[in-house]
GROMACS .gro file of C-alpha atoms in nm:
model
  139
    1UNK     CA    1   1.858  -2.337   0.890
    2UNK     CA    2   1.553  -2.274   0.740
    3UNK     CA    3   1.426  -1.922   0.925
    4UNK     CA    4   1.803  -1.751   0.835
    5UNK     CA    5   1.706  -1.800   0.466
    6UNK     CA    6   1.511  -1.522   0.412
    7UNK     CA    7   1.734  -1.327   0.692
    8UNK     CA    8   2.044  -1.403   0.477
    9UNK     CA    9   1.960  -1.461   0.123
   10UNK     CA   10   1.626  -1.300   0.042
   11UNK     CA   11   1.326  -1.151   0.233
   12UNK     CA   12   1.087  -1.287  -0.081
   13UNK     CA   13   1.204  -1.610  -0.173
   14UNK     CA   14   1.047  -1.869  -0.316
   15UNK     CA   15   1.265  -2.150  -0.195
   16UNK     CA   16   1.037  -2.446  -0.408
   17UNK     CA   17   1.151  -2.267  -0.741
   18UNK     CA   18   1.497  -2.172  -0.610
   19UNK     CA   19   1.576  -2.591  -0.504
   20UNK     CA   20   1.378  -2.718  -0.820
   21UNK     CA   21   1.608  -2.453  -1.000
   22UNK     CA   22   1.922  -2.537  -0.873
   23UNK     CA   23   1.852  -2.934  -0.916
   24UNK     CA   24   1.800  -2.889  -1.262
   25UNK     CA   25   2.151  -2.665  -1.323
   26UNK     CA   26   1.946  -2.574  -1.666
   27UNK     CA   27   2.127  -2.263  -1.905
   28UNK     CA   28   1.768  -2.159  -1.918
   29UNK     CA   29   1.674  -2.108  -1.575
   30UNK     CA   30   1.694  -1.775  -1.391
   31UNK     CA   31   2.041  -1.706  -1.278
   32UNK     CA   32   1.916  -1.534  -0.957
   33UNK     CA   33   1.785  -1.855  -0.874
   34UNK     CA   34   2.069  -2.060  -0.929
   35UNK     CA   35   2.252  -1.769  -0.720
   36UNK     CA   36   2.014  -1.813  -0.436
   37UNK     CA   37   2.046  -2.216  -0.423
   38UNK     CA   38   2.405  -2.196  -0.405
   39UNK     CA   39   2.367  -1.933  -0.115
   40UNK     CA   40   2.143  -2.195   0.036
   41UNK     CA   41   2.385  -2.470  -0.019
   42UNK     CA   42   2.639  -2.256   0.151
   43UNK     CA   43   2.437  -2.208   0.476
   44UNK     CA   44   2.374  -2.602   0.503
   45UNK     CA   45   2.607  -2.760   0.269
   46UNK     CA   46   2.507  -3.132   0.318
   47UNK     CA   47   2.160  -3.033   0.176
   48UNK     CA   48   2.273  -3.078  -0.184
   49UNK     CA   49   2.322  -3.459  -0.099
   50UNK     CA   50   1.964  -3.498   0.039
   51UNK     CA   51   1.783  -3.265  -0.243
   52UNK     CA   52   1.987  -3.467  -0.513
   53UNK     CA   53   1.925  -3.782  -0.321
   54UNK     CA   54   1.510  -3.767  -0.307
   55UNK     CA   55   1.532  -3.561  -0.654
   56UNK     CA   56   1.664  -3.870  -0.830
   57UNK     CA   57   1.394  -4.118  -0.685
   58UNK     CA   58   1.141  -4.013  -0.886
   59UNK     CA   59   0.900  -4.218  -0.694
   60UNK     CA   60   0.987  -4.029  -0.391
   61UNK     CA   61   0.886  -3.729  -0.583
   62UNK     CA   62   0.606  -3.638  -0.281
   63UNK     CA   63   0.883  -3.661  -0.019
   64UNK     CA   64   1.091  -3.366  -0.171
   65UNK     CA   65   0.808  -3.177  -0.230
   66UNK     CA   66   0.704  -3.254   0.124
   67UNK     CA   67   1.085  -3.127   0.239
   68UNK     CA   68   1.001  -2.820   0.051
   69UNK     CA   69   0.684  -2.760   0.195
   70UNK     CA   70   0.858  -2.809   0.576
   71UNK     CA   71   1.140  -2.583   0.459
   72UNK     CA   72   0.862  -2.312   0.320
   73UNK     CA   73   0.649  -2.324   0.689
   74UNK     CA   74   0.960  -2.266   0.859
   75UNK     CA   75   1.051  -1.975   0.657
   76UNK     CA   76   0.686  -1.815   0.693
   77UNK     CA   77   0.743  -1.889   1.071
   78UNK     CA   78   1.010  -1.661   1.077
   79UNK     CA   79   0.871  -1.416   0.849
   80UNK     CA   80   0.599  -1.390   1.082
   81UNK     CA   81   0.836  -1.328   1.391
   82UNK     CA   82   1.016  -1.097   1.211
   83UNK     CA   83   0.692  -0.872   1.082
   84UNK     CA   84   0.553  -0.963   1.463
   85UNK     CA   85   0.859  -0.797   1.656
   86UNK     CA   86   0.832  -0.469   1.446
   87UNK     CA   87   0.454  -0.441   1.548
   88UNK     CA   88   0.578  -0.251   1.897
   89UNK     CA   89   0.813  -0.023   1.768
   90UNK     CA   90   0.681   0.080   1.404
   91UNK     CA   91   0.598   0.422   1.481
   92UNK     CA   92   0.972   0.489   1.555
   93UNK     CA   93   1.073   0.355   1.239
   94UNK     CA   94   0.758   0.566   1.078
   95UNK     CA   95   0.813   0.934   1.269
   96UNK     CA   96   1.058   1.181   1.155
   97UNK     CA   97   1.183   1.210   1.562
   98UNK     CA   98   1.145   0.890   1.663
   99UNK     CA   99   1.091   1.033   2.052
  100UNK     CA  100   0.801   1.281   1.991
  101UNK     CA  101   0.445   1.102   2.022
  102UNK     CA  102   0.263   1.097   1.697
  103UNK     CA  103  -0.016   1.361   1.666
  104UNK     CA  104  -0.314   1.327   1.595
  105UNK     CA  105  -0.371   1.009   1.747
  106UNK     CA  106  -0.490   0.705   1.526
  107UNK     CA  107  -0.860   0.722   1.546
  108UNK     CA  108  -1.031   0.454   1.724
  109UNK     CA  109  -1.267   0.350   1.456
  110UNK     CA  110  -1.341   0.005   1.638
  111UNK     CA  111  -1.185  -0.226   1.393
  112UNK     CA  112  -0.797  -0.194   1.250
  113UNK     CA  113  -0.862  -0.272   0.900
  114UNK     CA  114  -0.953   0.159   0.844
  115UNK     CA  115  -0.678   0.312   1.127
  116UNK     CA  116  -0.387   0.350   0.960
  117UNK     CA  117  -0.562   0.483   0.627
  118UNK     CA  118  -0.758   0.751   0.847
  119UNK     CA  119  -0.417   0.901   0.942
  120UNK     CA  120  -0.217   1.106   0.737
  121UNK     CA  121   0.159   0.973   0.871
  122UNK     CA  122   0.027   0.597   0.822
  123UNK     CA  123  -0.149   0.659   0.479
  124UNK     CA  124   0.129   0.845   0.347
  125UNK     CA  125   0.365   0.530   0.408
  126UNK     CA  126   0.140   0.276   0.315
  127UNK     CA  127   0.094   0.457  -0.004
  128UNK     CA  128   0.240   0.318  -0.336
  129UNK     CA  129   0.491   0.507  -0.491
  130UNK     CA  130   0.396   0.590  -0.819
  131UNK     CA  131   0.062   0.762  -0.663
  132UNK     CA  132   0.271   0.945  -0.403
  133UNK     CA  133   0.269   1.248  -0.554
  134UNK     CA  134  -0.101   1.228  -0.621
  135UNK     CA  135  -0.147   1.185  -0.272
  136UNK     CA  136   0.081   1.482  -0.166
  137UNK     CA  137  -0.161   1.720  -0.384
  138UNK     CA  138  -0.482   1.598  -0.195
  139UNK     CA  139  -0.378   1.369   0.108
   0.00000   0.00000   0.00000
């Protein structure tokens, strides 16, 4: 349940403050949150009876925040998959014609950490937006 979370709901999600959110039902809290606990509820809805269930032991405290902790790795884990599988094909997503091979060639400057900043295509996309059109005057 946990890696279609961030598939489904929210790429970003914090799902420790979206639970402790929607277990507190508070007019205060952030309504996106209480949105994105009832989307959770809706993928798995017998979870409500287990968060309200180790939410109202108060000694059992560690236990939910464990839960949330196992519910957070498994959400990186597929984060991670998901970034991993685009690794192979990024250039596609990145070139205008996704079939013509990208010239000049990334520069082998012996570590990665430089590559993609030594190329125009790669530092033009990994450039933030509000200095984009800095970056178009002098790439």
């Amino acid at each position: 349940m946990a890696q279609w979370i961030p598939l489904s709901i929210n790429p970003f999600i914090v799902v420790g403050n979206v639970i402790y959110a929607g277990l507190e039902q508070s007019k205060d809290e952030d309504p996106e949150l209480l949105e994105h606990y009832q989307a959770i509820l809706k993928l798995e809805p017998h979870l409500e009876n287990v968060l309200q269930c180790l939410n109202k032991q108060h000694k059992q405290l560690t236990q939910l925040d464990s839960f949330i902790k196992e519910i957070e790795t498994a959400i990186s884990g597929a984060q991670t998959n998901n970034t991993s599988s685009l690794k192979p094909v990024i250039i596609k997503y990145i070139l205008t014609d996704p079939d013509a091979n990208l010239e000049p060639k990334v520069p082998d400057t012996g570590t990665k950490a430089c590559q993609a900043f030594q190329h125009l295509v790669f530092a033009c996309h990994l450039c933030p937006i509000k200095k984009l059109a800095l970056f178009d005057c002098d790439p």
